[in-house]
Amino acid sequence: MNVLIVSGLVFGGIYAVASLGLVLTYVSSRIFNFAQGALAFFIALLFYELNTERGWSTWSAALVAIGVVAPLLGLALWAVLFRRLSSAPTTVQLVATIGLYVAIPPIAKTLFVADEPSLPPGFFSAPVPEVDVFGVTLNANQIAVFVSAVVVGLALALTLRFTMFGLTMRGVVDHRPLASVMGINPGVVTAAAWMIGTMMAGLAGVLLTPVLGLNEVSFSVLLISSFAAVVVGRLRSFTWTFVGALGLGLAQTLVTKVLPESGWMARAARPSIPFVVMILFLVAYGLVLHRRGGEEAPTTALLTRTPGTGVAPWYARVLIGVALVVAAFLIPELLTSFWLGVVASGVAVGIALLSLVLVTGEGGMISLCQISLAGIGAMGAAQLTEFYGWPNIPAILVAALAAVPFGVLVAVVSLRLGELYLALATLSFAVLADNALFSIDRIDNLHAGQPLPRPSLFGFDFDSDVRFYFLALGVFAVAALLVLNVRRSTTGLTLAAIRSSEVAARTIGVSTERAKVATFAIGAFIAGVGGGLVASFSGRATPPSFNAVIGIVWLAVVVTWGLRSVVGALLAGVAFSLFPALFSAYIPDSYAEVPTMLFGLGAIIVAREPRGIVAQTVGHWRHLLRLDRRRDDNDTVAVEPSAQAA
């Protein structure tokens, strides 16, 4: 039992360091840093590069990585990005930090280590010194975690309570305008908080390295678990965040005492605990908000049409539609079989991304679980075809319908939550789906999944890439029409009212809950169909293809191309499949991470251009057309007097 407690305190200490940094940056700037785990990964990889690859001593590498580079990185990010986001709507802040989360790990892997190290050291390299404490043998790295968590917690508490910097920060947090009037520079205080928060992220990363290694996905998911401690502390209490972090670590290890040593429960229960706790606390907060009448959701720049960027003229839309149809029929003639297959798989991904256009673009609700709903469609279709002999297309449709109750459940749980808590709730559901649902033996099948053949309809097989490409295009067109019809329907008008002011919409009797639930339900069905086609193209429904981390990349890429554009969803899906294939075929392996990096950086641009590439391009051309029209009018006015004189 003592060994389990010690192991739990190790993870709890890492959670504490990471989550306290998150709370510090949030209370000072009101920006929730989804990229905290990515920053920890960056600093940990830099520490490994300096210590192991370049031969620096452990403490000099730690001093430079954590004490110099981390705060400078935090300062740079605040100056370039977060300072601009301080007054932005919550959705813009979330998407920008999610883009940062996507972009930083590939940047780190491109700059530093080419291959994932097998046994990276922490503060103490092998052989690690050991000490007996109360009959339990602790190594020096574990002791470093305990000491760091306690020191960070006490230092924050004492600093905020007894130092001038702490009093200044509390003044900025409590009343920013009043602090400015009293001569306090809120920008300096916030910049300092981001520097300290990034240092704490780096410290958590280096502490975690000898425990977990430097696997990007495992590293990020484990640090995302620290979000649960932040939720326990209501995003502002350092004490409850610290207690929640240690409690989570203990719960994760003590639960193994009552679980079998192997099997599905052993695999699913421990990693799921932080996200179960997060959802329970979020549900409780939702009930409190429900009794208070909910929260006002600010108008989101991501979702609001800017003046001059409205719907293009009818003739422009006709020309764009004709160009897309012509391009669709030319692509099979211009591409080889391999590249056509890449594009076809991208179109299938685009169908799933349409669910984000509906839920996030139209509904204004940041959803990080759409890939899980797509995975439910894929895994369900594979189960029906493999074990019950169903034809492919009915199996995909029924499995997509099976995803709808999950979408409704997510909507009901998060109806009264604000945008930030909604994002955390959907992320929790996505990770729970990975850990608990997709890890079922019959679904996971040792990570190989189950076969899902190409579709056939009325005896016509879509087994070739050309036929599958046209099938995917047809399904995309139908799904896009569904999204556009929802936009024009009563539900769409309700969503527009909610985006403007949810409280005002409720005041005039608009059923906001019904509209949100309907949006999540339709989005879940579209995601399920897309997921089924994605798996059908590859021939297997494999759980790793629908991982929550990949879902975050999905959001980043669709935001880059246009969150309210069905054409943007299509181009985003094709880009998601095409760019990695292009880099793999024609670019050296050292640049293999560049596509993911570009997806993340594209989402960061949302802080400056919320509409995405498609809307920005259309707006640019409309601006040029207006300039040409004005120039023609001016020329006419200038010519008429001379003509009259002649």
XYZ file of C-alpha atoms in Angstrom:
646
model
C 0.000 0.000 0.000
C 2.819 2.431 0.871
C 4.358 1.834 -2.544
C 1.062 2.713 -4.236
C 0.733 5.877 -2.176
C 4.250 6.955 -3.117
C 3.607 6.237 -6.783
C 0.379 8.221 -6.617
C 2.095 11.167 -4.974
C 4.692 11.173 -7.759
C 2.048 11.647 -10.438
C 0.098 13.983 -8.148
C 3.193 16.131 -7.702
C 3.659 16.434 -11.462
C -0.016 17.307 -11.860
C 0.362 19.918 -9.109
C 3.306 21.700 -10.731
C 1.629 21.779 -14.166
C -1.842 22.751 -12.905
C -0.602 25.502 -10.585
C 1.137 27.089 -13.569
C -2.110 26.891 -15.507
C -4.069 28.589 -12.733
C -1.431 31.309 -12.418
C -1.603 32.247 -16.099
C -5.401 32.014 -16.153
C -6.065 34.248 -13.157
C -3.645 36.883 -14.479
C -4.811 36.973 -18.121
C -8.138 35.068 -18.267
C -6.624 32.856 -20.981
C -6.694 29.095 -20.441
C -3.475 27.715 -21.900
C -4.328 24.460 -23.652
C -0.689 24.376 -24.762
C 0.693 23.861 -21.233
C 1.533 20.220 -21.980
C 3.126 21.166 -25.308
C 5.322 23.755 -23.576
C 6.335 21.107 -21.032
C 7.248 18.754 -23.890
C 9.319 21.474 -25.593
C 11.361 22.245 -22.468
C 11.781 18.539 -21.623
C 13.072 17.841 -25.127
C 15.441 20.828 -24.905
C 16.713 19.558 -21.554
C 17.354 16.128 -23.098
C 19.140 17.717 -26.072
C 21.472 19.740 -23.832
C 22.054 17.056 -21.210
C 22.287 13.847 -23.239
C 23.021 14.837 -26.835
C 25.411 17.745 -26.157
C 26.945 16.471 -22.916
C 26.027 19.362 -20.619
C 25.852 18.656 -16.916
C 22.386 17.953 -15.536
C 22.111 21.133 -13.522
C 23.499 23.448 -16.207
C 21.072 21.936 -18.740
C 18.206 22.334 -16.249
C 19.217 25.928 -15.464
C 19.287 26.918 -19.137
C 16.160 24.978 -20.166
C 13.924 25.764 -17.169
C 15.489 28.954 -15.823
C 16.364 30.786 -19.045
C 14.636 29.404 -22.148
C 11.269 28.656 -20.478
C 10.653 32.193 -19.136
C 11.911 33.762 -22.369
C 9.561 31.495 -24.316
C 6.669 32.495 -22.055
C 7.536 36.181 -22.502
C 7.756 35.799 -26.291
C 4.422 34.005 -26.487
C 2.787 36.677 -24.340
C 4.229 39.514 -26.448
C 3.420 37.945 -29.818
C 0.155 36.112 -29.114
C -1.383 36.189 -25.659
C -1.228 39.965 -25.246
C -3.382 40.274 -28.374
C -5.791 37.638 -27.071
C -6.431 39.213 -23.680
C -9.557 41.037 -24.896
C -10.573 38.438 -27.504
C -13.670 36.230 -27.106
C -13.147 32.951 -25.273
C -13.526 30.836 -28.415
C -10.769 32.750 -30.207
C -8.500 32.309 -27.176
C -9.205 28.588 -27.012
C -8.623 27.959 -30.712
C -5.373 29.953 -30.700
C -3.964 28.040 -27.711
C -5.129 24.759 -29.245
C -3.212 25.722 -32.380
C -0.185 26.329 -30.183
C -0.697 22.897 -28.623
C -0.630 21.355 -32.111
C 2.339 23.372 -33.420
C 4.854 23.249 -30.555
C 5.636 19.472 -30.373
C 6.535 19.161 -34.099
C 8.640 22.328 -33.804
C 10.469 20.771 -30.847
C 11.037 17.461 -32.638
C 12.278 19.267 -35.755
C 14.706 21.436 -33.775
C 16.043 18.897 -31.326
C 15.893 15.089 -31.195
C 15.377 13.111 -34.419
C 14.314 9.852 -32.737
C 12.365 9.282 -29.544
C 14.856 8.427 -26.762
C 14.288 5.083 -25.052
C 15.285 5.961 -21.462
C 15.640 9.733 -21.095
C 17.092 10.872 -17.759
C 15.572 13.392 -15.412
C 17.438 15.448 -12.852
C 19.288 12.284 -11.835
C 20.823 9.912 -14.388
C 21.295 6.175 -13.954
C 22.191 4.781 -11.519
C 19.641 6.889 -9.684
C 20.356 7.258 -5.934
C 17.765 5.666 -3.635
C 16.614 6.445 -0.103
C 14.359 4.498 2.308
C 11.510 6.637 3.684
C 9.017 5.003 6.084
C 9.868 1.591 4.705
C 9.452 2.642 1.058
C 12.408 2.945 -1.281
C 12.338 6.238 -3.184
C 14.704 7.168 -5.958
C 16.088 10.668 -6.289
C 13.792 11.561 -9.214
C 10.713 10.712 -7.134
C 12.012 12.810 -4.245
C 12.608 15.655 -6.716
C 8.919 15.503 -7.671
C 7.784 15.721 -4.029
C 10.156 18.546 -3.195
C 9.289 20.483 -6.364
C 5.532 20.215 -5.796
C 5.774 21.352 -2.173
C 8.240 24.150 -2.936
C 6.191 25.444 -5.890
C 2.958 25.331 -3.894
C 4.445 27.127 -0.866
C 6.318 29.628 -3.002
C 3.160 30.595 -4.876
C 1.128 30.898 -1.684
C 3.748 33.018 0.088
C 4.425 35.159 -2.983
C 0.774 35.976 -3.569
C 0.128 36.708 0.088
C 3.207 38.541 1.356
C 5.147 40.070 -1.565
C 4.550 43.243 -3.547
C 4.383 41.217 -6.758
C 1.708 38.980 -5.247
C -0.350 41.917 -4.007
C 0.000 43.597 -7.405
C -1.156 40.441 -9.195
C -4.135 40.080 -6.874
C -5.058 43.683 -7.595
C -4.877 43.107 -11.359
C -6.976 39.949 -11.043
C -9.615 41.491 -8.778
C -10.075 44.759 -10.679
C -7.866 45.386 -13.699
C -9.137 48.940 -14.541
C -8.737 50.079 -10.924
C -5.208 48.636 -10.842
C -4.348 50.657 -13.955
C -5.675 53.842 -12.339
C -3.446 53.190 -9.311
C -0.360 53.097 -11.518
C 0.006 49.317 -11.877
C 0.922 48.116 -15.355
C -1.286 45.031 -15.899
C 0.728 44.035 -18.970
C 3.941 43.694 -16.957
C 2.180 41.628 -14.282
C 0.590 39.349 -16.883
C 3.885 38.920 -18.752
C 5.607 37.925 -15.504
C 2.830 35.412 -14.777
C 3.277 33.828 -18.214
C 7.034 33.597 -17.666
C 6.535 31.859 -14.316
C 3.779 29.627 -15.707
C 5.993 28.485 -18.578
C 8.827 27.779 -16.144
C 6.458 25.588 -14.141
C 5.386 23.780 -17.302
C 9.043 23.130 -18.131
C 9.723 21.875 -14.610
C 6.767 19.474 -14.870
C 8.088 18.260 -18.229
C 11.574 17.498 -16.921
C 10.119 15.803 -13.822
C 7.867 13.663 -16.018
C 10.607 12.604 -18.451
C 12.156 9.712 -16.432
C 8.675 8.502 -15.448
C 7.033 8.408 -18.868
C 9.737 9.059 -21.454
C 9.402 11.555 -24.293
C 6.554 10.045 -26.270
C 4.603 13.054 -27.535
C 1.097 11.584 -27.317
C 1.477 9.892 -23.920
C 3.269 12.949 -22.559
C 0.551 15.351 -23.712
C -2.377 13.177 -22.595
C -0.891 12.739 -19.126
C -0.401 16.474 -18.681
C -3.898 17.098 -20.027
C -4.962 15.064 -16.999
C -3.793 17.988 -14.872
C -6.734 19.958 -16.307
C -8.907 17.999 -13.875
C -7.073 19.535 -10.919
C -7.611 22.987 -12.428
C -11.340 22.270 -12.703
C -11.415 21.110 -9.062
C -9.914 24.488 -8.140
C -12.508 26.340 -10.272
C -9.642 27.880 -12.302
C -8.710 30.251 -9.480
C -7.965 28.462 -6.192
C -4.314 27.435 -5.805
C -5.074 25.492 -2.626
C -7.853 23.358 -4.082
C -5.907 22.878 -7.301
C -2.937 21.547 -5.311
C -5.167 19.269 -3.217
C -7.012 18.081 -6.327
C -3.748 17.267 -8.112
C -2.434 15.121 -5.263
C -5.852 13.475 -4.884
C -5.936 12.576 -8.574
C -2.494 11.004 -8.412
C -3.436 8.960 -5.356
C -6.765 7.859 -6.850
C -5.069 6.671 -10.044
C -2.688 4.397 -8.191
C -4.925 3.226 -5.347
C -7.607 2.098 -7.797
C -5.169 -0.561 -9.045
C -5.490 -2.213 -5.624
C -9.082 -3.235 -6.364
C -8.733 -3.918 -10.099
C -7.638 -7.111 -11.831
C -4.021 -7.155 -12.986
C -4.942 -7.489 -16.666
C -7.871 -7.048 -18.997
C -10.021 -4.165 -20.108
C -10.702 -2.758 -16.622
C -7.005 -2.660 -15.811
C -6.278 -0.759 -19.043
C -9.219 1.634 -18.910
C -9.802 2.606 -15.271
C -6.551 4.272 -14.208
C -6.073 6.720 -17.131
C -9.795 7.528 -17.099
C -10.005 8.719 -13.485
C -8.907 12.362 -14.050
C -11.425 12.777 -16.850
C -14.245 11.148 -14.863
C -13.481 13.568 -12.036
C -13.426 16.471 -14.486
C -16.816 15.563 -15.942
C -18.358 15.101 -12.471
C -17.164 18.524 -11.341
C -18.262 20.114 -14.623
C -21.734 18.590 -14.237
C -21.901 19.988 -10.707
C -20.858 23.436 -11.949
C -23.454 23.161 -14.716
C -26.182 22.505 -12.156
C -25.085 25.557 -10.173
C -25.128 27.693 -13.321
C -28.557 26.307 -14.205
C -29.958 27.529 -10.882
C -28.387 30.935 -11.542
C -29.854 31.125 -15.043
C -26.692 30.376 -17.005
C -23.869 32.621 -18.145
C -23.737 35.239 -20.849
C -21.617 33.995 -23.738
C -19.780 36.838 -25.498
C -20.087 37.311 -29.228
C -17.323 35.345 -30.854
C -15.253 36.821 -33.651
C -14.741 33.324 -34.996
C -18.421 32.970 -35.594
C -19.603 36.430 -36.463
C -19.588 37.642 -40.015
C -17.508 40.802 -40.363
C -18.817 43.715 -42.395
C -17.989 43.358 -46.037
C -17.375 39.632 -45.810
C -20.900 38.340 -46.237
C -22.270 35.937 -48.776
C -20.717 36.308 -52.219
C -22.924 37.513 -55.133
C -24.999 34.840 -56.855
C -22.863 34.862 -59.987
C -19.682 34.377 -57.913
C -21.265 31.427 -56.107
C -22.305 29.889 -59.423
C -18.792 30.310 -60.825
C -17.238 28.798 -57.690
C -19.672 25.857 -57.835
C -18.940 25.217 -61.527
C -15.187 25.435 -60.883
C -15.436 22.924 -58.035
C -17.466 20.470 -60.139
C -15.030 20.739 -63.059
C -12.059 20.269 -60.712
C -13.747 17.253 -59.093
C -14.109 15.505 -62.461
C -10.602 16.459 -63.636
C -8.792 15.182 -60.535
C -9.122 11.444 -61.413
C -7.697 12.211 -64.872
C -4.752 14.210 -63.553
C -3.640 12.120 -60.576
C -2.069 8.699 -60.299
C -3.855 5.975 -58.369
C -1.837 6.630 -55.203
C -2.505 10.367 -55.096
C -6.145 9.887 -56.010
C -6.442 7.568 -53.021
C -4.905 10.236 -50.778
C -7.417 12.805 -52.037
C -10.311 10.340 -51.643
C -9.391 9.678 -48.029
C -9.181 13.451 -47.516
C -12.713 13.894 -48.854
C -13.894 11.275 -46.339
C -12.154 13.206 -43.550
C -13.839 16.357 -44.877
C -17.243 14.756 -44.238
C -16.342 14.294 -40.582
C -14.993 17.868 -40.445
C -18.397 19.139 -41.575
C -19.583 18.240 -38.090
C -17.172 20.863 -36.726
C -18.532 23.413 -39.208
C -21.992 22.727 -37.778
C -21.241 22.403 -34.052
C -18.451 24.949 -33.673
C -18.892 27.153 -36.736
C -22.676 27.504 -36.586
C -23.354 26.546 -32.971
C -20.453 28.468 -31.434
C -19.588 25.474 -29.218
C -15.952 24.347 -29.097
C -16.161 20.555 -29.401
C -13.020 18.442 -29.088
C -14.868 15.120 -29.258
C -16.008 15.064 -32.895
C -13.245 12.594 -33.760
C -14.563 10.276 -31.018
C -18.046 10.429 -32.532
C -16.464 9.634 -35.897
C -14.662 6.745 -34.235
C -17.944 5.423 -32.827
C -19.327 5.412 -36.373
C -16.255 3.610 -37.693
C -15.991 1.019 -34.896
C -19.733 0.379 -34.919
C -19.809 -0.176 -38.672
C -16.872 -2.578 -38.424
C -18.630 -4.550 -35.683
C -21.800 -4.842 -37.765
C -20.026 -5.966 -40.934
C -17.486 -8.283 -39.296
C -19.609 -10.059 -36.692
C -23.151 -9.712 -38.028
C -22.586 -9.735 -41.768
C -24.247 -6.416 -42.513
C -23.632 -4.669 -45.863
C -21.241 -1.739 -45.583
C -23.513 1.228 -46.295
C -26.383 0.229 -43.942
C -23.765 -0.556 -41.292
C -22.220 2.918 -41.620
C -25.619 4.635 -41.432
C -26.779 2.648 -38.398
C -23.434 3.149 -36.636
C -23.693 6.892 -37.347
C -27.137 6.848 -35.737
C -25.561 5.083 -32.751
C -23.212 8.063 -32.371
C -26.166 10.438 -31.988
C -27.016 9.517 -28.338
C -23.387 10.179 -27.397
C -23.556 13.605 -29.031
C -26.819 14.340 -27.237
C -25.299 13.222 -23.925
C -22.350 15.590 -24.385
C -24.759 18.423 -25.218
C -27.000 17.778 -22.206
C -24.027 17.608 -19.819
C -22.556 20.873 -21.099
C -25.693 22.922 -21.879
C -25.200 25.489 -19.143
C -21.405 25.537 -19.163
C -19.405 28.416 -20.557
C -17.222 28.023 -23.632
C -14.112 27.027 -21.679
C -15.836 24.383 -19.555
C -17.587 23.065 -22.658
C -14.224 22.557 -24.375
C -12.911 20.739 -21.291
C -16.044 18.566 -21.099
C -15.792 17.486 -24.750
C -12.062 16.835 -24.364
C -12.819 14.660 -21.319
C -15.353 12.669 -23.326
C -12.821 12.179 -26.146
C -10.126 10.852 -23.822
C -12.653 8.668 -21.999
C -13.696 7.202 -25.351
C -10.042 6.403 -26.085
C -9.415 4.834 -22.678
C -12.697 3.065 -21.971
C -14.687 2.552 -25.179
C -12.112 2.028 -27.907
C -9.952 -0.152 -25.634
C -12.605 -2.922 -25.410
C -10.920 -6.123 -26.594
C -13.373 -6.814 -29.399
C -13.012 -3.259 -30.727
C -9.300 -2.710 -30.111
C -8.084 -6.177 -31.190
C -4.498 -5.470 -30.047
C -4.631 -2.007 -31.722
C -5.375 -3.644 -35.085
C -9.104 -2.893 -34.998
C -11.580 -4.784 -37.154
C -11.911 -5.010 -40.960
C -14.364 -2.702 -42.712
C -14.619 -3.372 -46.460
C -15.214 -0.815 -49.189
C -18.911 -0.052 -49.807
C -21.149 -1.646 -52.396
C -24.633 -0.513 -53.459
C -27.137 -2.470 -55.580
C -24.367 -4.781 -56.733
C -22.054 -1.898 -57.685
C -18.742 -2.088 -55.801
C -16.792 1.018 -54.824
C -13.609 -0.992 -54.469
C -11.419 1.137 -56.757
C -10.047 4.491 -55.620
C -11.854 6.289 -58.463
C -15.248 4.893 -57.496
C -14.649 5.522 -53.802
C -13.575 9.087 -54.600
C -16.861 9.841 -56.370
C -18.850 8.102 -53.613
C -17.120 10.221 -50.964
C -17.779 13.372 -53.009
C -21.457 12.465 -53.293
C -21.787 11.838 -49.568
C -19.929 15.082 -48.853
C -22.353 16.998 -51.099
C -25.366 15.544 -49.274
C -23.849 16.284 -45.851
C -22.927 19.820 -46.956
C -26.509 20.425 -48.090
C -27.700 19.204 -44.695
C -25.393 21.698 -42.943
C -26.542 24.547 -45.198
C -30.203 23.658 -44.606
C -29.637 23.664 -40.848
C -28.046 27.106 -41.222
C -31.202 28.405 -42.943
C -33.655 26.571 -40.669
C -35.227 27.682 -37.417
C -32.419 25.907 -35.565
C -29.858 27.880 -37.576
C -31.576 31.179 -36.808
C -31.664 30.200 -33.140
C -27.941 29.456 -33.234
C -27.301 32.866 -34.784
C -29.256 34.474 -31.951
C -27.255 32.469 -29.401
C -23.968 33.561 -30.975
C -25.077 37.171 -30.634
C -26.316 36.918 -27.034
C -27.540 33.772 -25.360
C -29.161 35.645 -22.487
C -31.053 37.906 -24.897
C -32.150 34.875 -26.925
C -33.532 33.239 -23.777
C -35.255 36.451 -22.788
C -37.354 36.496 -25.965
C -38.338 32.866 -25.459
C -35.828 31.126 -27.753
C -35.177 27.496 -26.716
C -31.367 27.566 -26.631
C -31.108 24.094 -25.103
C -33.165 22.466 -27.845
C -31.087 24.143 -30.568
C -27.802 23.066 -28.984
C -28.939 19.476 -28.513
C -30.218 19.291 -32.106
C -26.922 20.701 -33.390
C -24.842 18.175 -31.453
C -27.125 15.342 -32.595
C -26.885 16.221 -36.303
C -23.149 16.848 -35.942
C -22.701 13.437 -34.321
C -24.487 11.728 -37.216
C -22.359 13.528 -39.824
C -19.183 12.715 -37.880
C -20.231 9.047 -37.648
C -20.797 8.814 -41.403
C -17.452 10.470 -42.066
C -15.664 8.174 -39.638
C -17.235 5.111 -41.258
C -16.047 6.189 -44.712
C -12.555 7.025 -43.437
C -12.235 3.532 -41.962
C -13.844 1.926 -45.020
C -11.280 3.527 -47.332
C -8.363 2.127 -45.333
C -10.096 -1.246 -44.932
C -9.943 -1.291 -41.116
C -11.475 0.608 -38.209
C -8.501 1.116 -35.878
C -8.809 3.025 -32.567
C -5.453 4.885 -32.934
C -6.827 6.587 -36.061
C -9.502 8.275 -33.923
C -7.327 9.367 -31.009
C -8.329 12.493 -29.072
C -4.997 14.166 -29.875
C -5.677 13.772 -33.611
C -9.095 15.315 -32.999
C -7.410 18.451 -31.681
C -5.433 18.601 -34.936
C -8.734 18.249 -36.817
C -10.038 21.395 -35.156
C -6.820 23.256 -35.929
C -6.868 22.392 -39.632
C -10.564 23.161 -40.174
C -10.174 26.512 -38.399
C -7.273 27.299 -40.717
C -9.414 26.812 -43.827
C -12.659 28.242 -42.496
C -14.829 27.169 -39.600
C -18.094 28.319 -41.154
C -17.428 27.171 -44.721
C -18.446 23.793 -46.167
C -15.832 24.297 -48.897
C -13.325 24.995 -46.133
C -14.165 21.632 -44.531
C -13.540 19.855 -47.847
C -10.208 21.608 -48.397
C -9.247 20.997 -44.770
C -9.897 17.261 -45.098
C -7.890 17.036 -48.319
C -5.055 19.071 -46.763
C -5.057 16.833 -43.677
C -4.418 13.782 -45.887
C -2.427 15.367 -48.701
C 0.207 17.434 -46.916
C 1.735 14.569 -44.865
C 1.787 12.378 -48.000
C 3.524 15.107 -50.014
C 6.149 15.647 -47.349
C 6.663 11.902 -46.965
C 7.149 11.451 -50.722
C 9.238 14.479 -51.655
C 10.720 16.027 -48.514
C 13.503 14.590 -46.278
C 12.390 12.742 -43.158
C 13.783 15.489 -40.939
C 10.886 17.698 -42.085
C 8.160 15.079 -41.568
C 6.624 17.112 -38.717
C 6.169 20.254 -40.810
C 2.545 19.530 -41.929
C 1.313 19.197 -38.344
C 3.304 22.298 -37.459
C 1.571 24.214 -40.264
C -1.866 23.012 -39.129
C -1.193 24.377 -35.645
C 0.261 27.667 -36.857
C -2.724 28.075 -39.161
C -5.069 27.854 -36.173
C -2.974 30.427 -34.299
C -3.596 32.887 -37.133
C -7.238 32.876 -36.015
C -6.188 35.504 -33.477
C -5.708 37.922 -36.404
C -8.012 36.473 -39.114
C -10.893 34.484 -37.580
C -12.635 33.693 -40.882
C -10.066 31.227 -42.274
C -8.371 30.955 -45.652
C -11.498 30.419 -47.755
C -13.467 33.363 -46.352
C -10.386 35.553 -46.407
C -9.753 34.753 -50.086
C -13.388 35.359 -51.047
C -13.379 38.627 -49.131
C -10.172 39.680 -50.891
C -11.656 39.033 -54.314
C -14.887 40.820 -53.415
C -12.792 43.783 -52.294
C -10.928 43.779 -55.611
C -14.221 43.583 -57.525
C -15.547 46.562 -55.595
C -12.374 48.510 -56.348
C -12.676 47.692 -60.063
C -16.328 48.741 -60.038
C -15.476 52.023 -58.317
C -12.660 52.639 -60.807
C -15.068 52.116 -63.708
C -17.561 54.514 -62.111
C -14.846 57.133 -61.639
C -13.703 56.746 -65.249
C -17.310 57.222 -66.427
C -17.697 60.365 -64.365
C -14.416 61.735 -65.694
C -15.236 61.005 -69.336
C -18.763 62.473 -69.387
C -17.768 66.178 -69.038
C -15.193 65.930 -71.816
C -17.733 64.255 -74.049
C -20.191 67.039 -73.385
C -17.513 69.636 -74.220
C -16.788 67.936 -77.537
